[in-house]
PDB file of C-alpha atoms in Angstrom:
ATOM      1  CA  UNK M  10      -4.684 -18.039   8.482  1.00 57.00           C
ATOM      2  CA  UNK M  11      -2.320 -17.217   5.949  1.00 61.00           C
ATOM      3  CA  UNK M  12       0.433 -19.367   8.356  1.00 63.00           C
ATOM      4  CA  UNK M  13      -1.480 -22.362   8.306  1.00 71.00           C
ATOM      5  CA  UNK M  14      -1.700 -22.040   4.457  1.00 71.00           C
ATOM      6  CA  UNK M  15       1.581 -22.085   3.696  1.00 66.00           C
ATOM      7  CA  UNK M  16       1.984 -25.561   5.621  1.00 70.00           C
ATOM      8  CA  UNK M  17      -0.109 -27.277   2.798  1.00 77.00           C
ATOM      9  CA  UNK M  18       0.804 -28.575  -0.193  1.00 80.00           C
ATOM     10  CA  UNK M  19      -0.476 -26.859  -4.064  1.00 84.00           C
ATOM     11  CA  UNK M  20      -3.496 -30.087  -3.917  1.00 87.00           C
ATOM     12  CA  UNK M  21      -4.752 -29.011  -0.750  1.00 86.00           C
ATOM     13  CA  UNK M  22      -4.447 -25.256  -1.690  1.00 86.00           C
ATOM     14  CA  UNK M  23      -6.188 -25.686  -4.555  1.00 89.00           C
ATOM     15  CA  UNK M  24      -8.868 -27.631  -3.101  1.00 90.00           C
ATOM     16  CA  UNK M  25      -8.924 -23.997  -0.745  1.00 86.00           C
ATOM     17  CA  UNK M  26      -9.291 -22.652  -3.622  1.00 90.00           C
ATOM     18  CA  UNK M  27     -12.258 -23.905  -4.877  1.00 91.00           C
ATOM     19  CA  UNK M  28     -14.111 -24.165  -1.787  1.00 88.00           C
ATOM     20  CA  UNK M  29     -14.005 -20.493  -1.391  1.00 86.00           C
ATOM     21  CA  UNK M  30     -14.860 -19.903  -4.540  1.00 89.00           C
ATOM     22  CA  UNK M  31     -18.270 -20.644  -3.555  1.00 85.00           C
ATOM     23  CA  UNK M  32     -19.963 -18.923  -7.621  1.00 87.00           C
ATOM     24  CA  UNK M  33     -17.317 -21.887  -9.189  1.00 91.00           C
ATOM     25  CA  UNK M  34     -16.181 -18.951 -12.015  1.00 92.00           C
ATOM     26  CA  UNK M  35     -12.998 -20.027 -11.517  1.00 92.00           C
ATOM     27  CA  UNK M  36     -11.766 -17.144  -9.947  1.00 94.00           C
ATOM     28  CA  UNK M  37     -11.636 -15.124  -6.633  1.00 92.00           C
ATOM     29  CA  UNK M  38     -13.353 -11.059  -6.462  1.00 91.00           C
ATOM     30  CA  UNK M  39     -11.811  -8.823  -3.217  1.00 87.00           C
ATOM     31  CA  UNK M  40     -15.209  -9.689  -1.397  1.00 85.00           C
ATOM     32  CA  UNK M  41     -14.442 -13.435  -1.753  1.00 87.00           C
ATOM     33  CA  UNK M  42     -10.667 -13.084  -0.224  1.00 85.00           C
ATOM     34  CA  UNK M  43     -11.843 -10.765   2.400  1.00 84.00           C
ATOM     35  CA  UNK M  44     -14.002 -13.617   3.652  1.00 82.00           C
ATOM     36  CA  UNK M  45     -11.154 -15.791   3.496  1.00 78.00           C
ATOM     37  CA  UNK M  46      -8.757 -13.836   5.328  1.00 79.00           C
ATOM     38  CA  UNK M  47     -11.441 -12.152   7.712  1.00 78.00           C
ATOM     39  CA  UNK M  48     -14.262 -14.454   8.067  1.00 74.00           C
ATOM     40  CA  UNK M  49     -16.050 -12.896  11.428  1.00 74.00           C
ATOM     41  CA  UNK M  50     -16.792  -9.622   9.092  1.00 69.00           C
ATOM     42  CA  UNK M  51     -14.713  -7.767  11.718  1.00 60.00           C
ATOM     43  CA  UNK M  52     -12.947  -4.763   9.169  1.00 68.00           C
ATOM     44  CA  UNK M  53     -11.078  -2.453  10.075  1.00 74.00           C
ATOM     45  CA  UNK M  54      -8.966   0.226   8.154  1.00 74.00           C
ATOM     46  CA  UNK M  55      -5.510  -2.140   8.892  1.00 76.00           C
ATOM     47  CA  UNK M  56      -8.188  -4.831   7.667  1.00 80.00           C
ATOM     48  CA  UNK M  57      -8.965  -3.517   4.325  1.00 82.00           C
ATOM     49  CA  UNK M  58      -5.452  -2.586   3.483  1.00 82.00           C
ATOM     50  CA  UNK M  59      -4.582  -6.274   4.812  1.00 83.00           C
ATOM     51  CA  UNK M  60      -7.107  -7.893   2.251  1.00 86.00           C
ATOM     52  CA  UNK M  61      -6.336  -5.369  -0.643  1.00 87.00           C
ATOM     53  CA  UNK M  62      -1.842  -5.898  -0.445  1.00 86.00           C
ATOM     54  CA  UNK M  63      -2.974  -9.263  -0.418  1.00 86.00           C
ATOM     55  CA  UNK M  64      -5.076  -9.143  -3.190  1.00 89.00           C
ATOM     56  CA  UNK M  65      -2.910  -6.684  -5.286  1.00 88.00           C
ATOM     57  CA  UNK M  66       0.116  -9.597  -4.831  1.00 86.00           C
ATOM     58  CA  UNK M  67      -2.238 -12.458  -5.594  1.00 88.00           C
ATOM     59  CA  UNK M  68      -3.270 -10.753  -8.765  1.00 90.00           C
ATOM     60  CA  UNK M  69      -0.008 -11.351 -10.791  1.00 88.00           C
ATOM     61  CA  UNK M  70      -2.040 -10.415 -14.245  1.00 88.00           C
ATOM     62  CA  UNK M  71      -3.946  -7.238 -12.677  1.00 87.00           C
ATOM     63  CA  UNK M  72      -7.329  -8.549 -14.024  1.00 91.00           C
ATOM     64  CA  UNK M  73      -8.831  -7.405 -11.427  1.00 90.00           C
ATOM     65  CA  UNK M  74      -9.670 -11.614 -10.397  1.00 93.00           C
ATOM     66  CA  UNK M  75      -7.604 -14.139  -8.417  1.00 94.00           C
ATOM     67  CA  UNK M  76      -6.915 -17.306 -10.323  1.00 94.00           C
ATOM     68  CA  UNK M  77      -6.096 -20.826  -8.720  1.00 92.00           C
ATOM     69  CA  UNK M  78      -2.465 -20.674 -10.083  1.00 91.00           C
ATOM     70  CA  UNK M  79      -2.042 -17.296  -8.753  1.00 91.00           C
ATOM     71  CA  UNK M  80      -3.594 -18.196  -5.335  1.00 89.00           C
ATOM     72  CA  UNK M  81      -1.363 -21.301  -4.912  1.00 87.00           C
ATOM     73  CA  UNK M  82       1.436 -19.676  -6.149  1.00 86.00           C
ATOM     74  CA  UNK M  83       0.799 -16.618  -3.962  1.00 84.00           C
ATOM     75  CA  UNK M  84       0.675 -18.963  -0.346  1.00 81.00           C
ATOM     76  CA  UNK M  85       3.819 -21.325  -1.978  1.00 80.00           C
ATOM     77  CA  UNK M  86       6.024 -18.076  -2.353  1.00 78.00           C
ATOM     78  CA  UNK M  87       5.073 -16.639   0.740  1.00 69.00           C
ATOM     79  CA  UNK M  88       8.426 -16.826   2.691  1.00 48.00           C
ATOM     80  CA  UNK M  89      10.010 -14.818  -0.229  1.00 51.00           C
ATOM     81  CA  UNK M  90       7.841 -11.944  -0.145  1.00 52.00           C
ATOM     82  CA  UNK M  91       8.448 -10.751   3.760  1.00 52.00           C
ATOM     83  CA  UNK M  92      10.769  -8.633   2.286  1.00 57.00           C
ATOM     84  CA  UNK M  93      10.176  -4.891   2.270  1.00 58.00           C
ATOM     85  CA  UNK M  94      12.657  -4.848  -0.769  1.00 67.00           C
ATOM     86  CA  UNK M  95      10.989  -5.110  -4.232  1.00 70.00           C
ATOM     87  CA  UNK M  96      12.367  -7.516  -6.534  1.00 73.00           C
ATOM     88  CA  UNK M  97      13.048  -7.265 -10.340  1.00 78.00           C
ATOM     89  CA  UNK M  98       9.390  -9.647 -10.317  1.00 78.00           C
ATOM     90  CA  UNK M  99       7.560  -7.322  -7.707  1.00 76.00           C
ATOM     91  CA  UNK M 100       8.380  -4.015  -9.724  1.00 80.00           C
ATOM     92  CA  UNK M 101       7.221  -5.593 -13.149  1.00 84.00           C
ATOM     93  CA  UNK M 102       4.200  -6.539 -11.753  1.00 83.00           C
ATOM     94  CA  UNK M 103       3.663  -3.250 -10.020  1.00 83.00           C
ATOM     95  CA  UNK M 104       4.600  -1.643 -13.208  1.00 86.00           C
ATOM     96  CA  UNK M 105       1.862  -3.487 -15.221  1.00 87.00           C
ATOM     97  CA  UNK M 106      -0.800  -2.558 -12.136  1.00 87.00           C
ATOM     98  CA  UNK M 107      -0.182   0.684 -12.377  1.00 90.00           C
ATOM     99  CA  UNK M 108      -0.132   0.459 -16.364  1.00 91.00           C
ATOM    100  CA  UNK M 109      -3.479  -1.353 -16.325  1.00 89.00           C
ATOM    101  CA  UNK M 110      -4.712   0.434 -13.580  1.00 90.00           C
ATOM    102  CA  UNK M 111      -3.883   3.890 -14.944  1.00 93.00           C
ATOM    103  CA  UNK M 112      -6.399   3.823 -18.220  1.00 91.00           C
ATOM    104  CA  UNK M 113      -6.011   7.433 -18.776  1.00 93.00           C
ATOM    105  CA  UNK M 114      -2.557   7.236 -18.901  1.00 92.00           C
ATOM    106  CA  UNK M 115      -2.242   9.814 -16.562  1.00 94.00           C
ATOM    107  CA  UNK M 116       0.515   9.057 -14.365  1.00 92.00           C
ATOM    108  CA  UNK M 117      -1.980   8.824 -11.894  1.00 93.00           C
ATOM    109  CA  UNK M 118      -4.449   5.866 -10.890  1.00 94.00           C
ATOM    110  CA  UNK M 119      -7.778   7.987  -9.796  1.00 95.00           C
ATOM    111  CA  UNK M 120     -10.469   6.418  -7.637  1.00 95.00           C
ATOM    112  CA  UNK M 121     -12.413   5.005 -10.697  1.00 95.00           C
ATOM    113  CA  UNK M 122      -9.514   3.698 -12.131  1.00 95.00           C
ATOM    114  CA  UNK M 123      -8.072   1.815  -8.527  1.00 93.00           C
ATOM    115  CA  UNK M 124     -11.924   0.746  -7.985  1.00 93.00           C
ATOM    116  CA  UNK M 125     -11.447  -1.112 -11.621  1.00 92.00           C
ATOM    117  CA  UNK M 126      -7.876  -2.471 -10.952  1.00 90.00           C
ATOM    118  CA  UNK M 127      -9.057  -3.958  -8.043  1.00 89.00           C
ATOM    119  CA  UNK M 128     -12.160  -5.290 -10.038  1.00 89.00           C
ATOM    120  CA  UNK M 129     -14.886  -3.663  -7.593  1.00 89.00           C
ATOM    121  CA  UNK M 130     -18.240  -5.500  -8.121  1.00 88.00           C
ATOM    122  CA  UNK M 131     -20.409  -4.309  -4.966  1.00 88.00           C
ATOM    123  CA  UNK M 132     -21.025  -1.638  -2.811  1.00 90.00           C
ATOM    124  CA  UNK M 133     -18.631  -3.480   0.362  1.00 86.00           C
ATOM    125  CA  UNK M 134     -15.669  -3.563  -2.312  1.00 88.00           C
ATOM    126  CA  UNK M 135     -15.777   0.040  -3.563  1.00 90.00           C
ATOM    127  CA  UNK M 136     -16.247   1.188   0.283  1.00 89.00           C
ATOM    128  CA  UNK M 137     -12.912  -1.057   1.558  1.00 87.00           C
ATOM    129  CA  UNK M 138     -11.295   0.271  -1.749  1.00 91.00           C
ATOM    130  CA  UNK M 139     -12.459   3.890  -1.211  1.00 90.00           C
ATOM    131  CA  UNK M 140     -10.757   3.629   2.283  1.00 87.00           C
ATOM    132  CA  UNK M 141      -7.586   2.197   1.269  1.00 88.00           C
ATOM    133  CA  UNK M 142      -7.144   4.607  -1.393  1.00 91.00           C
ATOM    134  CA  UNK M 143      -7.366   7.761   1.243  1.00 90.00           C
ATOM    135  CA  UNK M 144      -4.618   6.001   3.140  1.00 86.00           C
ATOM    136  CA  UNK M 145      -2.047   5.331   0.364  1.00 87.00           C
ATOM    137  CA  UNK M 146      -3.006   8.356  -1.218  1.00 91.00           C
ATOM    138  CA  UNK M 147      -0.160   9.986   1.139  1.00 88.00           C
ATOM    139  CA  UNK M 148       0.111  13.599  -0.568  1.00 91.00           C
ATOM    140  CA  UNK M 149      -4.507  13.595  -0.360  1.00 92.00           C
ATOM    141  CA  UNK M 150      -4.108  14.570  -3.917  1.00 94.00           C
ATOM    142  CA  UNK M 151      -6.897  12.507  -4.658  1.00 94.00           C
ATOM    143  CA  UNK M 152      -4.878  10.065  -7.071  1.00 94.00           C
ATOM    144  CA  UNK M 153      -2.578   7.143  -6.596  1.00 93.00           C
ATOM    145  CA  UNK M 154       0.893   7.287  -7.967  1.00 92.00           C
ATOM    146  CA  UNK M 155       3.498   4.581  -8.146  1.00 87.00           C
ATOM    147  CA  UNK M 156       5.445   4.963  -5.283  1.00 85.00           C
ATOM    148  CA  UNK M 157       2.046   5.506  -3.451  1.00 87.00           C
ATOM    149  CA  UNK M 158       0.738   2.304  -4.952  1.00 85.00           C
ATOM    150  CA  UNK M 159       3.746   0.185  -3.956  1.00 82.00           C
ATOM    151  CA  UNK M 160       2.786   0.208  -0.446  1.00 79.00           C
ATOM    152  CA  UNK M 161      -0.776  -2.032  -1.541  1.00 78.00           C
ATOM    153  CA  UNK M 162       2.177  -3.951  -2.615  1.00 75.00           C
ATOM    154  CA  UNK M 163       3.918  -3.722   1.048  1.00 70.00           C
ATOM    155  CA  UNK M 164       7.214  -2.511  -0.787  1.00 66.00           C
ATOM    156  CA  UNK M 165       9.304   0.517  -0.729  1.00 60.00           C
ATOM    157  CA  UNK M 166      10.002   2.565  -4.213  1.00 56.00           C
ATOM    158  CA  UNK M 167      11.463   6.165  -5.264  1.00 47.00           C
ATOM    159  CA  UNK M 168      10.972   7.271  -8.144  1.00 41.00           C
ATOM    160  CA  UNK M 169      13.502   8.989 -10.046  1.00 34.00           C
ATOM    161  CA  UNK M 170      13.984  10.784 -13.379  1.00 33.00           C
ATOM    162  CA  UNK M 171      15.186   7.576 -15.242  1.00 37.00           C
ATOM    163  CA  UNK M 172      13.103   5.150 -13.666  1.00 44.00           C
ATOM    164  CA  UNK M 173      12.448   3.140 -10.326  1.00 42.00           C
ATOM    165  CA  UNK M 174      14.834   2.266  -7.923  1.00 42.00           C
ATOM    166  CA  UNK M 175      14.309   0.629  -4.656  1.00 41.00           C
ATOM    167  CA  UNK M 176      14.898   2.002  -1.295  1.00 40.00           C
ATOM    168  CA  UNK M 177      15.574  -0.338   2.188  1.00 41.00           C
ATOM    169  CA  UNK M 178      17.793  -1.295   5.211  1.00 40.00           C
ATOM    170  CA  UNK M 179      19.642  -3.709   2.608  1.00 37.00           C
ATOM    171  CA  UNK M 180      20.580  -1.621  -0.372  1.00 38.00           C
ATOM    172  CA  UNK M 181      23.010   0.712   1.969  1.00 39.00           C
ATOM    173  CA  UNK M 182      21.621   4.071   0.147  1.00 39.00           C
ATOM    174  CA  UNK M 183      23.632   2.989  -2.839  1.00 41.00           C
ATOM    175  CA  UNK M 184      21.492   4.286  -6.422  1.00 41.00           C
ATOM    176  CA  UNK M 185      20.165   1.325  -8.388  1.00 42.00           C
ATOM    177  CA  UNK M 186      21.949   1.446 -12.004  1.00 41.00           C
ATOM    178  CA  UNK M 187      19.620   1.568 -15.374  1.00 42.00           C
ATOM    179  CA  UNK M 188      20.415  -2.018 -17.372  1.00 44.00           C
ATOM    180  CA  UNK M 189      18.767  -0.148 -20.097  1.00 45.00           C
ATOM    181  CA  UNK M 190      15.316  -2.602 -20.569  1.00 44.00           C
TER     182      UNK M 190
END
């Protein structure tokens, strides 16, 4: 599906747009893009995670919603984000997920607080949230951290003392140097 979105044009994506956005509030919830992507209801655990990475790298404001400019922008870029390498754009917007997300400022995104950055509304979203979470939540600690949230993201990080650095076949294990932002 996702394939034969990229072939159209920003009109025709938009016009996608806003016939799946069936309520017309102008934006999409998880429940509406899992319809999109899996219409047949057929979910699986490789499902959920599917619609939720999608979702998380639609959502370039973390508000929880999809907006038409991020849903167009989201199938236009799509070539560019095959990549398991996060770019200077992914990590800021992983950085201000995990700073929305995180409303305790915790270092930690708990269940509550992944169920709101994901903007939740029913029963069917907190259960395909609920089940993502267990399988990012790689250490079962019951909370999210960056690196953990990265992969809703479908991108590599280690943290380190000074910050983030990024970790893939193309960086040949050099360290990433601090620009000092």
């Amino acid at each position: 599906l996702l394939s034969s979105l990229r072939a159209m044009n920003a009109q025709a994506l938009r016009e996608v747009f806003q016939r799946t956005d069936v309520s017309k509030r102008g934006f999409l919830r998880l429940n509406d893009l899992r319809r999109v992507l899996f219409p047949s209801n057929v979910q699986s655990e490789s499902d959920n995670l599917a619609v939720v990475k999608v979702f998380a790298q639609m959502d370039k404001n973390s508000d929880g919603k999809v907006h038409c400019g991020e849903f167009v922008s989201y199938i236009l870029e799509g070539k560019r984000r095959v990549s398991r390498t996060a770019s200077a754009a992914d990590k800021r917007q992983m950085a201000t997920a995990f700073a929305n997300g995180d409303a305790d400022a915790d270092g930690r995104i708990s269940m509550e607080e992944f169920e709101r950055l994901f903007g939740a509304q029913t029963d069917f979203d907190r259960e395909m949230l609920r089940n993502v979470f267990e399988s990012v939540d790689r250490n079962q600690d019951g909370a999210v951290s960056i690196t953990e949230l990265a992969e809703v993201y479908g991108k590599e990080l280690i943290q380190e003392a000074k910050g983030i650095t990024v970790s893939g076949a193309m960086d040949g294990g050099d360290e990433a140097s601090s620009d000092g932002d």
